mmCIF file of C-alpha atoms and ligand atoms in Angstrom:
data_model
loop_
_atom_site.group_PDB
_atom_site.id
_atom_site.type_symbol
_atom_site.label_atom_id
_atom_site.label_comp_id
_atom_site.label_asym_id
_atom_site.label_seq_id
_atom_site.Cartn_x
_atom_site.Cartn_y
_atom_site.Cartn_z
ATOM 1 C CA MET A 1 -22.631 10.071 -15.035
ATOM 2 C CA ALA A 2 -20.950 11.840 -12.007
ATOM 3 C CA ARG A 3 -17.371 11.753 -11.828
ATOM 4 C CA ASN A 4 -15.737 9.694 -9.123
ATOM 5 C CA LYS A 5 -14.680 11.498 -5.981
ATOM 6 C CA ILE A 6 -11.165 10.465 -4.420
ATOM 7 C CA ALA A 7 -10.164 11.853 -1.187
ATOM 8 C CA LEU A 8 -6.461 11.856 -0.205
ATOM 9 C CA ILE A 9 -6.146 12.161 3.641
ATOM 10 C CA GLY A 10 -2.750 13.425 3.990
ATOM 11 C CA SER A 11 -1.199 15.797 1.315
ATOM 12 C CA GLY A 12 2.490 15.183 1.950
ATOM 13 C CA MET A 13 4.881 13.721 -0.640
ATOM 14 C CA ILE A 14 2.606 10.652 -1.480
ATOM 15 C CA GLY A 15 -0.644 12.651 -1.285
ATOM 16 C CA GLY A 16 0.653 15.096 -3.721
ATOM 17 C CA THR A 17 2.014 12.549 -6.178
ATOM 18 C CA LEU A 18 -1.305 10.705 -5.816
ATOM 19 C CA ALA A 19 -3.286 13.852 -6.840
ATOM 20 C CA HIS A 20 -1.199 14.447 -9.680
ATOM 21 C CA MET A 21 -1.474 10.764 -11.079
ATOM 22 C CA ILE A 22 -5.138 10.767 -10.572
ATOM 23 C CA GLY A 23 -5.299 14.002 -12.707
ATOM 24 C CA LEU A 24 -3.066 12.516 -15.341
ATOM 25 C CA LYS A 25 -5.162 9.374 -15.609
ATOM 26 C CA ASP A 26 -8.539 11.081 -15.365
ATOM 27 C CA LEU A 27 -9.717 8.907 -12.596
ATOM 28 C CA GLY A 28 -11.861 11.528 -10.815
ATOM 29 C CA ASP A 29 -12.044 14.515 -8.883
ATOM 30 C CA VAL A 30 -9.660 14.988 -6.127
ATOM 31 C CA VAL A 31 -10.043 16.507 -2.638
ATOM 32 C CA LEU A 32 -6.673 16.765 -0.723
ATOM 33 C CA PHE A 33 -7.038 16.928 3.069
ATOM 34 C CA ASP A 34 -4.285 17.777 5.465
ATOM 35 C CA ILE A 35 -4.017 19.351 8.986
ATOM 36 C CA ALA A 36 -1.358 21.626 7.680
ATOM 37 C CA GLU A 37 -3.029 24.630 6.298
ATOM 38 C CA GLY A 38 -2.193 25.784 2.859
ATOM 39 C CA ILE A 39 -0.423 22.689 1.793
ATOM 40 C CA PRO A 40 -3.511 20.764 0.402
ATOM 41 C CA GLN A 41 -4.804 24.083 -1.183
ATOM 42 C CA GLY A 42 -1.412 24.917 -2.768
ATOM 43 C CA LYS A 43 -0.926 21.362 -4.151
ATOM 44 C CA GLY A 44 -4.252 21.179 -5.488
ATOM 45 C CA LEU A 45 -3.961 24.532 -7.243
ATOM 46 C CA ASP A 46 -0.747 23.902 -8.563
ATOM 47 C CA ILE A 47 -1.784 20.551 -10.186
ATOM 48 C CA ALA A 48 -5.086 22.178 -11.311
ATOM 49 C CA GLN A 49 -2.899 24.601 -13.266
ATOM 50 C CA SER A 50 -1.161 21.802 -15.075
ATOM 51 C CA SER A 51 -4.512 20.476 -16.176
ATOM 52 C CA PRO A 52 -4.817 22.747 -19.301
ATOM 53 C CA VAL A 53 -1.468 21.734 -20.540
ATOM 54 C CA ASP A 54 -2.049 17.921 -19.912
ATOM 55 C CA GLY A 55 -5.825 18.093 -20.974
ATOM 56 C CA PHE A 56 -7.490 16.720 -17.945
ATOM 57 C CA ASP A 57 -10.813 17.798 -16.288
ATOM 58 C CA SER A 58 -10.503 16.543 -12.824
ATOM 59 C CA ARG A 59 -11.204 19.165 -10.147
ATOM 60 C CA LEU A 60 -8.691 19.475 -7.487
ATOM 61 C CA THR A 61 -9.399 21.061 -4.173
ATOM 62 C CA GLY A 62 -7.697 21.240 -0.899
ATOM 63 C CA VAL A 63 -9.391 21.214 2.620
ATOM 64 C CA ASN A 64 -8.705 21.059 6.312
ATOM 65 C CA ASP A 65 -11.906 19.904 7.278
ATOM 66 C CA TYR A 66 -13.251 16.374 7.025
ATOM 67 C CA ALA A 67 -16.582 17.491 5.709
ATOM 68 C CA GLY A 68 -14.623 18.228 2.473
ATOM 69 C CA ILE A 69 -14.356 14.468 1.811
ATOM 70 C CA GLU A 70 -18.034 14.025 2.114
ATOM 71 C CA GLY A 71 -19.322 11.214 -0.245
ATOM 72 C CA ALA A 72 -15.931 10.182 -1.634
ATOM 73 C CA ASP A 73 -15.772 6.829 -3.575
ATOM 74 C CA VAL A 74 -12.167 6.209 -2.573
ATOM 75 C CA CYS A 75 -9.953 7.474 0.253
ATOM 76 C CA ILE A 76 -6.182 6.943 0.160
ATOM 77 C CA VAL A 77 -4.595 7.548 3.516
ATOM 78 C CA THR A 78 -1.024 8.743 3.993
ATOM 79 C CA ALA A 79 -1.620 11.090 7.060
ATOM 80 C CA GLY A 80 0.906 10.756 9.772
ATOM 81 C CA VAL A 81 4.396 11.297 10.552
ATOM 82 C CA PRO A 82 7.600 9.561 9.542
ATOM 83 C CA ARG A 83 10.085 8.236 11.882
ATOM 84 C CA LYS A 84 12.663 10.796 12.941
ATOM 85 C CA PRO A 85 16.095 10.254 14.511
ATOM 86 C CA GLY A 86 15.852 9.175 18.158
ATOM 87 C CA MET A 87 12.224 7.913 17.734
ATOM 88 C CA SER A 88 11.508 4.370 18.604
ATOM 89 C CA ARG A 89 9.403 2.265 16.461
ATOM 90 C CA ASP A 90 6.776 2.285 19.344
ATOM 91 C CA ASP A 91 6.809 6.190 19.536
ATOM 92 C CA LEU A 92 5.819 6.266 15.844
ATOM 93 C CA LEU A 93 3.171 3.595 16.399
ATOM 94 C CA GLY A 94 1.835 5.581 19.283
ATOM 95 C CA ILE A 95 1.602 9.017 17.157
ATOM 96 C CA ASN A 96 0.310 7.407 13.955
ATOM 97 C CA LEU A 97 -2.355 5.347 15.942
ATOM 98 C CA LYS A 98 -3.768 8.623 17.172
ATOM 99 C CA VAL A 99 -3.873 9.921 13.506
ATOM 100 C CA MET A 100 -5.667 6.899 12.478
ATOM 101 C CA GLU A 101 -8.395 7.390 15.193
ATOM 102 C CA GLN A 102 -8.933 10.914 13.786
ATOM 103 C CA VAL A 103 -8.777 9.659 10.255
ATOM 104 C CA GLY A 104 -11.331 6.701 11.194
ATOM 105 C CA ALA A 105 -13.731 9.202 12.917
ATOM 106 C CA GLY A 106 -13.582 11.410 9.633
ATOM 107 C CA LEU A 107 -14.246 8.396 7.417
ATOM 108 C CA LYS A 108 -17.170 7.091 9.501
ATOM 109 C CA LYS A 109 -18.956 10.394 9.447
ATOM 110 C CA TYR A 110 -18.423 11.554 5.956
ATOM 111 C CA ALA A 111 -17.288 8.527 3.672
ATOM 112 C CA PRO A 112 -18.659 5.396 5.128
ATOM 113 C CA LYS A 113 -19.211 3.922 1.619
ATOM 114 C CA ALA A 114 -15.667 4.529 0.324
ATOM 115 C CA PHE A 115 -13.050 2.073 -0.598
ATOM 116 C CA VAL A 116 -10.079 2.843 1.740
ATOM 117 C CA ILE A 117 -6.574 2.145 0.998
ATOM 118 C CA CYS A 118 -4.233 2.885 3.991
ATOM 119 C CA ILE A 119 -0.458 3.669 3.303
ATOM 120 C CA THR A 120 0.630 5.085 6.552
ATOM 121 C CA ASN A 121 3.477 3.047 8.331
ATOM 122 C CA PRO A 122 3.713 0.762 10.195
ATOM 123 C CA LEU A 123 1.470 -0.359 7.456
ATOM 124 C CA ASP A 124 -0.067 -3.727 8.750
ATOM 125 C CA ALA A 125 -0.913 -2.324 12.066
ATOM 126 C CA MET A 126 -2.118 0.975 10.921
ATOM 127 C CA VAL A 127 -4.640 -0.501 8.510
ATOM 128 C CA TRP A 128 -5.829 -2.871 11.050
ATOM 129 C CA ALA A 129 -6.454 0.079 13.536
ATOM 130 C CA LEU A 130 -8.033 2.296 10.752
ATOM 131 C CA GLN A 131 -10.557 -0.545 10.109
ATOM 132 C CA LYS A 132 -11.504 -0.729 13.660
ATOM 133 C CA PHE A 133 -11.646 3.086 14.356
ATOM 134 C CA SER A 134 -13.600 3.650 11.210
ATOM 135 C CA GLY A 135 -16.027 0.730 11.495
ATOM 136 C CA LEU A 136 -16.003 0.531 7.715
ATOM 137 C CA PRO A 137 -16.471 -2.981 6.235
ATOM 138 C CA LYS A 138 -13.226 -5.089 6.166
ATOM 139 C CA THR A 139 -13.817 -5.757 2.384
ATOM 140 C CA HIS A 140 -13.548 -1.797 1.971
ATOM 141 C CA VAL A 141 -10.396 -1.174 4.033
ATOM 142 C CA VAL A 142 -7.104 -2.388 2.735
ATOM 143 C CA GLY A 143 -3.307 -1.688 3.043
ATOM 144 C CA MET A 144 -0.834 -0.818 0.205
ATOM 145 C CA ALA A 145 2.571 -2.568 0.634
ATOM 146 C CA GLY A 146 2.539 -5.624 -1.405
ATOM 147 C CA VAL A 147 2.101 -4.013 -4.732
ATOM 148 C CA LEU A 148 5.148 -1.709 -3.896
ATOM 149 C CA ASP A 149 7.263 -4.675 -2.680
ATOM 150 C CA SER A 150 6.372 -6.778 -5.802
ATOM 151 C CA SER A 151 6.935 -3.916 -8.054
ATOM 152 C CA ARG A 152 10.422 -3.368 -6.557
ATOM 153 C CA PHE A 153 11.132 -7.158 -6.912
ATOM 154 C CA ARG A 154 9.908 -7.062 -10.570
ATOM 155 C CA TYR A 155 12.118 -4.047 -11.454
ATOM 156 C CA PHE A 156 15.298 -5.633 -9.928
ATOM 157 C CA LEU A 157 14.507 -8.886 -11.844
ATOM 158 C CA ALA A 158 13.937 -7.200 -15.119
ATOM 159 C CA GLU A 159 17.312 -5.486 -14.680
ATOM 160 C CA GLU A 160 19.045 -8.806 -13.870
ATOM 161 C CA PHE A 161 17.395 -10.696 -16.878
ATOM 162 C CA LYS A 162 17.618 -7.666 -19.117
ATOM 163 C CA VAL A 163 13.973 -8.176 -20.171
ATOM 164 C CA SER A 164 10.979 -5.725 -20.007
ATOM 165 C CA VAL A 165 9.523 -5.050 -16.655
ATOM 166 C CA GLU A 166 6.011 -6.026 -18.326
ATOM 167 C CA ASP A 167 7.229 -9.661 -18.684
ATOM 168 C CA VAL A 168 8.220 -10.022 -15.144
ATOM 169 C CA THR A 169 5.657 -11.055 -12.550
ATOM 170 C CA ALA A 170 6.377 -11.411 -8.792
ATOM 171 C CA PHE A 171 4.381 -12.802 -5.968
ATOM 172 C CA VAL A 172 5.158 -11.778 -2.404
ATOM 173 C CA LEU A 173 3.280 -12.456 0.836
ATOM 174 C CA GLY A 174 3.439 -11.240 4.340
ATOM 175 C CA GLY A 175 3.990 -7.963 6.160
ATOM 176 C CA HIS A 176 5.750 -4.863 4.628
ATOM 177 C CA GLY A 177 9.493 -4.547 4.087
ATOM 178 C CA ASP A 178 11.682 -6.566 6.492
ATOM 179 C CA SER A 179 9.198 -9.460 6.942
ATOM 180 C CA MET A 180 7.837 -9.588 3.307
ATOM 181 C CA VAL A 181 7.905 -13.164 2.137
ATOM 182 C CA PRO A 182 9.030 -13.499 -1.534
ATOM 183 C CA MET A 183 7.310 -16.321 -3.457
ATOM 184 C CA ILE A 184 10.137 -17.398 -5.765
ATOM 185 C CA ARG A 185 8.430 -20.248 -7.346
ATOM 186 C CA TYR A 186 5.467 -18.192 -8.285
ATOM 187 C CA SER A 187 7.490 -15.363 -9.680
ATOM 188 C CA THR A 188 8.120 -15.592 -13.319
ATOM 189 C CA VAL A 189 9.435 -14.121 -16.644
ATOM 190 C CA ALA A 190 6.688 -14.695 -19.201
ATOM 191 C CA GLY A 191 5.493 -17.665 -17.212
ATOM 192 C CA ILE A 192 8.898 -19.292 -16.577
ATOM 193 C CA PRO A 193 9.224 -19.577 -12.805
ATOM 194 C CA LEU A 194 12.438 -18.191 -11.275
ATOM 195 C CA PRO A 195 13.735 -21.708 -10.130
ATOM 196 C CA ASP A 196 13.630 -22.624 -13.791
ATOM 197 C CA LEU A 197 15.489 -19.571 -14.863
ATOM 198 C CA VAL A 198 18.206 -20.542 -12.313
ATOM 199 C CA LYS A 199 18.454 -23.900 -13.926
ATOM 200 C CA MET A 200 18.737 -22.362 -17.404
ATOM 201 C CA GLY A 201 21.573 -20.224 -16.221
ATOM 202 C CA TRP A 202 19.780 -16.875 -16.489
ATOM 203 C CA THR A 203 20.796 -16.210 -12.797
ATOM 204 C CA SER A 204 22.251 -17.885 -9.767
ATOM 205 C CA LYS A 205 20.652 -18.777 -6.442
ATOM 206 C CA ASP A 206 23.151 -16.276 -4.815
ATOM 207 C CA LYS A 207 21.985 -13.296 -7.175
ATOM 208 C CA LEU A 208 18.273 -14.178 -6.403
ATOM 209 C CA ASP A 209 18.869 -14.023 -2.736
ATOM 210 C CA GLN A 210 20.595 -10.631 -3.144
ATOM 211 C CA ILE A 211 17.855 -9.358 -5.119
ATOM 212 C CA VAL A 212 15.309 -10.606 -2.535
ATOM 213 C CA GLN A 213 17.236 -8.787 0.173
ATOM 214 C CA ARG A 214 17.505 -5.523 -1.769
ATOM 215 C CA THR A 215 13.685 -5.862 -2.284
ATOM 216 C CA ARG A 216 13.349 -6.202 1.557
ATOM 217 C CA ASP A 217 15.375 -3.142 2.082
ATOM 218 C CA GLY A 218 13.974 -1.239 -0.808
ATOM 219 C CA GLY A 219 12.322 1.546 1.363
ATOM 220 C CA ALA A 220 15.622 1.984 3.363
ATOM 221 C CA GLU A 221 17.682 2.156 0.228
ATOM 222 C CA ILE A 222 15.486 5.317 -0.948
ATOM 223 C CA VAL A 223 15.588 6.760 2.567
ATOM 224 C CA GLY A 224 19.372 6.425 2.345
ATOM 225 C CA LEU A 225 19.456 8.367 -0.795
ATOM 226 C CA LEU A 226 16.909 10.947 -0.266
ATOM 227 C CA LYS A 227 17.879 11.811 3.360
ATOM 228 C CA THR A 228 14.894 13.945 3.837
ATOM 229 C CA GLY A 229 12.074 11.477 3.370
ATOM 230 C CA SER A 230 10.944 8.257 2.015
ATOM 231 C CA ALA A 231 9.800 6.959 -1.370
ATOM 232 C CA TYR A 232 6.780 8.373 -3.055
ATOM 233 C CA TYR A 233 6.628 7.858 -6.597
ATOM 234 C CA ALA A 234 6.383 4.062 -6.612
ATOM 235 C CA PRO A 235 4.219 3.983 -3.532
ATOM 236 C CA ALA A 236 1.843 6.375 -5.118
ATOM 237 C CA ALA A 237 1.701 4.397 -8.391
ATOM 238 C CA SER A 238 0.858 1.184 -6.335
ATOM 239 C CA ALA A 239 -1.829 2.665 -4.542
ATOM 240 C CA ILE A 240 -3.271 4.068 -7.791
ATOM 241 C CA SER A 241 -3.366 0.515 -9.368
ATOM 242 C CA MET A 242 -5.540 -0.612 -6.365
ATOM 243 C CA ALA A 243 -7.812 2.320 -6.545
ATOM 244 C CA GLU A 244 -8.215 1.895 -10.266
ATOM 245 C CA ALA A 245 -8.897 -1.902 -10.010
ATOM 246 C CA TYR A 246 -11.946 -0.828 -7.576
ATOM 247 C CA LEU A 247 -13.350 2.042 -9.651
ATOM 248 C CA LYS A 248 -13.161 0.162 -12.800
ATOM 249 C CA ASP A 249 -14.286 -3.187 -11.337
ATOM 250 C CA LYS A 250 -11.129 -4.835 -13.049
ATOM 251 C CA LYS A 251 -11.021 -7.761 -10.541
ATOM 252 C CA ARG A 252 -7.243 -7.388 -10.579
ATOM 253 C CA VAL A 253 -5.196 -9.959 -8.398
ATOM 254 C CA LEU A 254 -2.955 -7.839 -6.230
ATOM 255 C CA PRO A 255 -0.959 -8.521 -3.067
ATOM 256 C CA CYS A 256 -2.748 -6.241 -0.430
ATOM 257 C CA ALA A 257 -2.740 -6.083 3.286
ATOM 258 C CA ALA A 258 -5.976 -7.700 3.771
ATOM 259 C CA HIS A 259 -8.133 -8.735 6.953
ATOM 260 C CA LEU A 260 -7.768 -12.380 7.409
ATOM 261 C CA SER A 261 -10.560 -14.123 9.310
ATOM 262 C CA GLY A 262 -9.173 -17.782 9.413
ATOM 263 C CA GLN A 263 -7.375 -17.764 5.969
ATOM 264 C CA TYR A 264 -3.876 -19.089 6.253
ATOM 265 C CA GLY A 265 -4.891 -19.988 9.701
ATOM 266 C CA VAL A 266 -4.725 -16.326 10.810
ATOM 267 C CA LYS A 267 -7.498 -14.469 12.554
ATOM 268 C CA ASN A 268 -7.996 -10.692 13.256
ATOM 269 C CA THR A 269 -4.905 -9.554 11.452
ATOM 270 C CA TYR A 270 -4.227 -7.575 8.421
ATOM 271 C CA VAL A 271 -1.315 -9.015 6.532
ATOM 272 C CA GLY A 272 -0.217 -9.153 2.876
ATOM 273 C CA VAL A 273 -1.936 -11.925 0.810
ATOM 274 C CA PRO A 274 -3.118 -12.031 -3.056
ATOM 275 C CA VAL A 275 -6.589 -10.689 -3.124
ATOM 276 C CA VAL A 276 -9.028 -9.868 -6.015
ATOM 277 C CA ILE A 277 -10.011 -6.292 -6.142
ATOM 278 C CA GLY A 278 -13.283 -5.123 -7.969
ATOM 279 C CA ALA A 279 -16.441 -2.988 -7.311
ATOM 280 C CA GLY A 280 -17.118 -4.983 -4.200
ATOM 281 C CA GLY A 281 -13.704 -3.956 -2.697
ATOM 282 C CA VAL A 282 -11.662 -7.082 -1.460
ATOM 283 C CA GLU A 283 -13.847 -9.456 -3.270
ATOM 284 C CA ARG A 284 -11.801 -12.772 -2.630
ATOM 285 C CA ILE A 285 -8.708 -13.675 -0.657
ATOM 286 C CA ILE A 286 -6.631 -16.271 -2.556
ATOM 287 C CA GLU A 287 -5.234 -19.019 -0.278
ATOM 288 C CA ILE A 288 -2.303 -20.891 -1.882
ATOM 289 C CA ASP A 289 -0.543 -23.862 -0.553
ATOM 290 C CA LEU A 290 2.812 -23.027 1.120
ATOM 291 C CA SER A 291 5.833 -25.166 1.338
ATOM 292 C CA LYS A 292 7.292 -25.788 4.848
ATOM 293 C CA ALA A 293 9.967 -23.070 4.296
ATOM 294 C CA GLU A 294 7.352 -20.683 2.938
ATOM 295 C CA GLN A 295 4.970 -21.273 5.970
ATOM 296 C CA LYS A 296 7.747 -20.593 8.355
ATOM 297 C CA MET A 297 8.698 -17.366 6.868
ATOM 298 C CA PHE A 298 4.969 -16.259 6.666
ATOM 299 C CA ASP A 299 4.500 -17.422 10.068
ATOM 300 C CA SER A 300 7.185 -15.128 11.447
ATOM 301 C CA SER A 301 5.925 -12.329 9.361
ATOM 302 C CA VAL A 302 2.387 -12.736 10.892
ATOM 303 C CA ALA A 303 3.869 -12.926 14.210
ATOM 304 C CA ALA A 304 5.812 -9.601 13.644
ATOM 305 C CA VAL A 305 2.617 -8.005 12.557
ATOM 306 C CA GLN A 306 0.701 -9.301 15.399
ATOM 307 C CA GLY A 307 3.287 -7.843 17.914
ATOM 308 C CA LEU A 308 2.585 -4.300 16.294
ATOM 309 C CA THR A 309 -1.050 -4.750 16.768
ATOM 310 C CA GLU A 310 -0.642 -5.943 20.246
ATOM 311 C CA ALA A 311 1.274 -2.849 20.893
ATOM 312 C CA CYS A 312 -1.570 -0.833 19.375
ATOM 313 C CA VAL A 313 -4.102 -2.472 21.892
ATOM 314 C CA LYS A 314 -1.708 -1.573 24.706
ATOM 315 C CA ILE A 315 -1.768 2.144 23.714
ATOM 316 C CA ALA A 316 -5.483 2.152 22.851
ATOM 317 C CA PRO A 317 -7.089 -0.602 24.803
ATOM 318 C CA HIS A 318 -10.536 0.431 23.282
ATOM 319 C CA LEU A 319 -9.500 -1.181 20.098
HETATM 320 O O1 LIG B 1 4.501 0.774 1.213
HETATM 321 C C1 LIG B 1 3.993 1.635 2.137
HETATM 322 N N1 LIG B 1 3.063 1.365 2.750
HETATM 323 C C2 LIG B 1 4.876 2.827 2.296
HETATM 324 C C3 LIG B 1 4.462 3.639 3.582
HETATM 325 C C4 LIG B 1 5.722 3.263 1.564
HETATM 326 C C5 LIG B 1 6.270 4.651 1.602
HETATM 327 C C6 LIG B 1 6.107 5.476 2.602
HETATM 328 N N2 LIG B 1 5.153 4.946 3.677
HETATM 329 C C7 LIG B 1 4.454 5.656 4.582
HETATM 330 O O2 LIG B 1 3.615 6.674 4.053
HETATM 331 C C8 LIG B 1 5.367 6.670 5.346
HETATM 332 O O3 LIG B 1 6.091 5.891 6.416
HETATM 333 C C9 LIG B 1 4.417 7.614 5.897
HETATM 334 O O4 LIG B 1 3.668 7.151 7.110
HETATM 335 C C10 LIG B 1 3.305 7.706 4.851
HETATM 336 C C11 LIG B 1 3.191 9.016 4.125
HETATM 337 O O5 LIG B 1 4.485 9.171 3.458
HETATM 338 P P1 LIG B 1 4.783 10.883 2.989
HETATM 339 O O6 LIG B 1 6.088 10.562 2.237
HETATM 340 O O7 LIG B 1 3.583 11.123 2.115
HETATM 341 O O8 LIG B 1 4.937 11.526 4.165
HETATM 342 P P2 LIG B 1 4.680 13.149 4.481
HETATM 343 O O9 LIG B 1 5.348 13.739 3.126
HETATM 344 O O10 LIG B 1 5.313 13.596 5.895
HETATM 345 O O11 LIG B 1 3.220 13.420 4.490
HETATM 346 C C12 LIG B 1 2.414 13.095 5.560
HETATM 347 C C13 LIG B 1 1.502 14.253 5.607
HETATM 348 C C14 LIG B 1 1.821 15.470 5.920
HETATM 349 O O12 LIG B 1 1.401 16.529 4.949
HETATM 350 C C15 LIG B 1 1.291 15.914 7.297
HETATM 351 O O13 LIG B 1 0.931 17.313 7.522
HETATM 352 C C16 LIG B 1 -0.005 14.930 7.411
HETATM 353 O O14 LIG B 1 0.289 13.838 6.618
HETATM 354 N N3 LIG B 1 -0.658 14.714 8.723
HETATM 355 C C17 LIG B 1 -2.014 14.602 8.832
HETATM 356 N N4 LIG B 1 -2.918 14.739 7.945
HETATM 357 C C18 LIG B 1 -4.179 14.671 8.484
HETATM 358 N N5 LIG B 1 -4.339 14.219 9.745
HETATM 359 C C19 LIG B 1 -3.349 14.217 10.778
HETATM 360 N N6 LIG B 1 -3.643 13.955 12.004
HETATM 361 C C20 LIG B 1 -2.172 14.409 10.283
HETATM 362 N N7 LIG B 1 -0.761 14.257 10.934
HETATM 363 C C21 LIG B 1 -0.003 14.485 9.780
#
């Protein structure tokens, strides 16, 4: 049986970490792509040289030409530029939108059958644009944000309760970061919902609110500490869990930025919702009942995301 081929479009901090993790998990062969010459080749060679020590047989190559990604089973997209001082959100949007146009053309030509996971910010708008530019099926183009947001939430909760991270589940909806909607009543410790844990005296409502806020600001907290870039270990791990769910047909239930065509009353928008990922890509979108307060938060999250996609259309009217 041929090994899986995983293409990483963008070989920066997340791209390099993804390549290393794919090797360590023996998920398949890796092609690192970047416009920067030498970076994907250098990272590929460095990681390949660790393979005898760690005992994996993934082949790692670096390319600057989209032809190298031909026939990829999975493509993970991190290509783009981060926000620099003095740059507005719209500036970033405009630049990364152009990057998505190039990536979309590359995917359409060389990897039309791939399952595509977009990570580039502003996430919900970029994944929407990437699906349009590439023309790939909506089931096969998803955005990574919810797995990261919920992992951060789980980590903070496990610390608060002094229990294993494995026994904490968290459920988030909505756009990435600021507009994330934490679903407190569906987040649990070994099945016990957070509101019950408050009643049991494990934590207080105030403390929970602080944890939710810290989760929302999770990306900014890391940027503030690193100063030279944004988070990459947890974002890479999160995208890997999505790729693995697809490649191994695990049917995992994961919060992802998925295309909504009427679910939750939303159309033509990518936003974070729980989905089932298996060999068919996004096989199912799970629609849950929202309380009035949750619906309000979700609606404002959707409005924020739609504001960004409208900004994309203004810049690229052919979208
Ligand atoms: O939850 C999430 N979705 C995120 C998103 C969490 C963390 C970071 N998030 C975003 O991921 C972040 O705001 C960035 O937009 C991406 C990638 O983050 P990373 O830290 O890996 O950024 P780098 O190190 O700057 O890498 C980007 C690479 C770099 O090597 C560039 O040369 C390359 O992208 N690049 C391109 N590659 C291909 N094609 C084009 N046009 C291109 N332009 C830049």
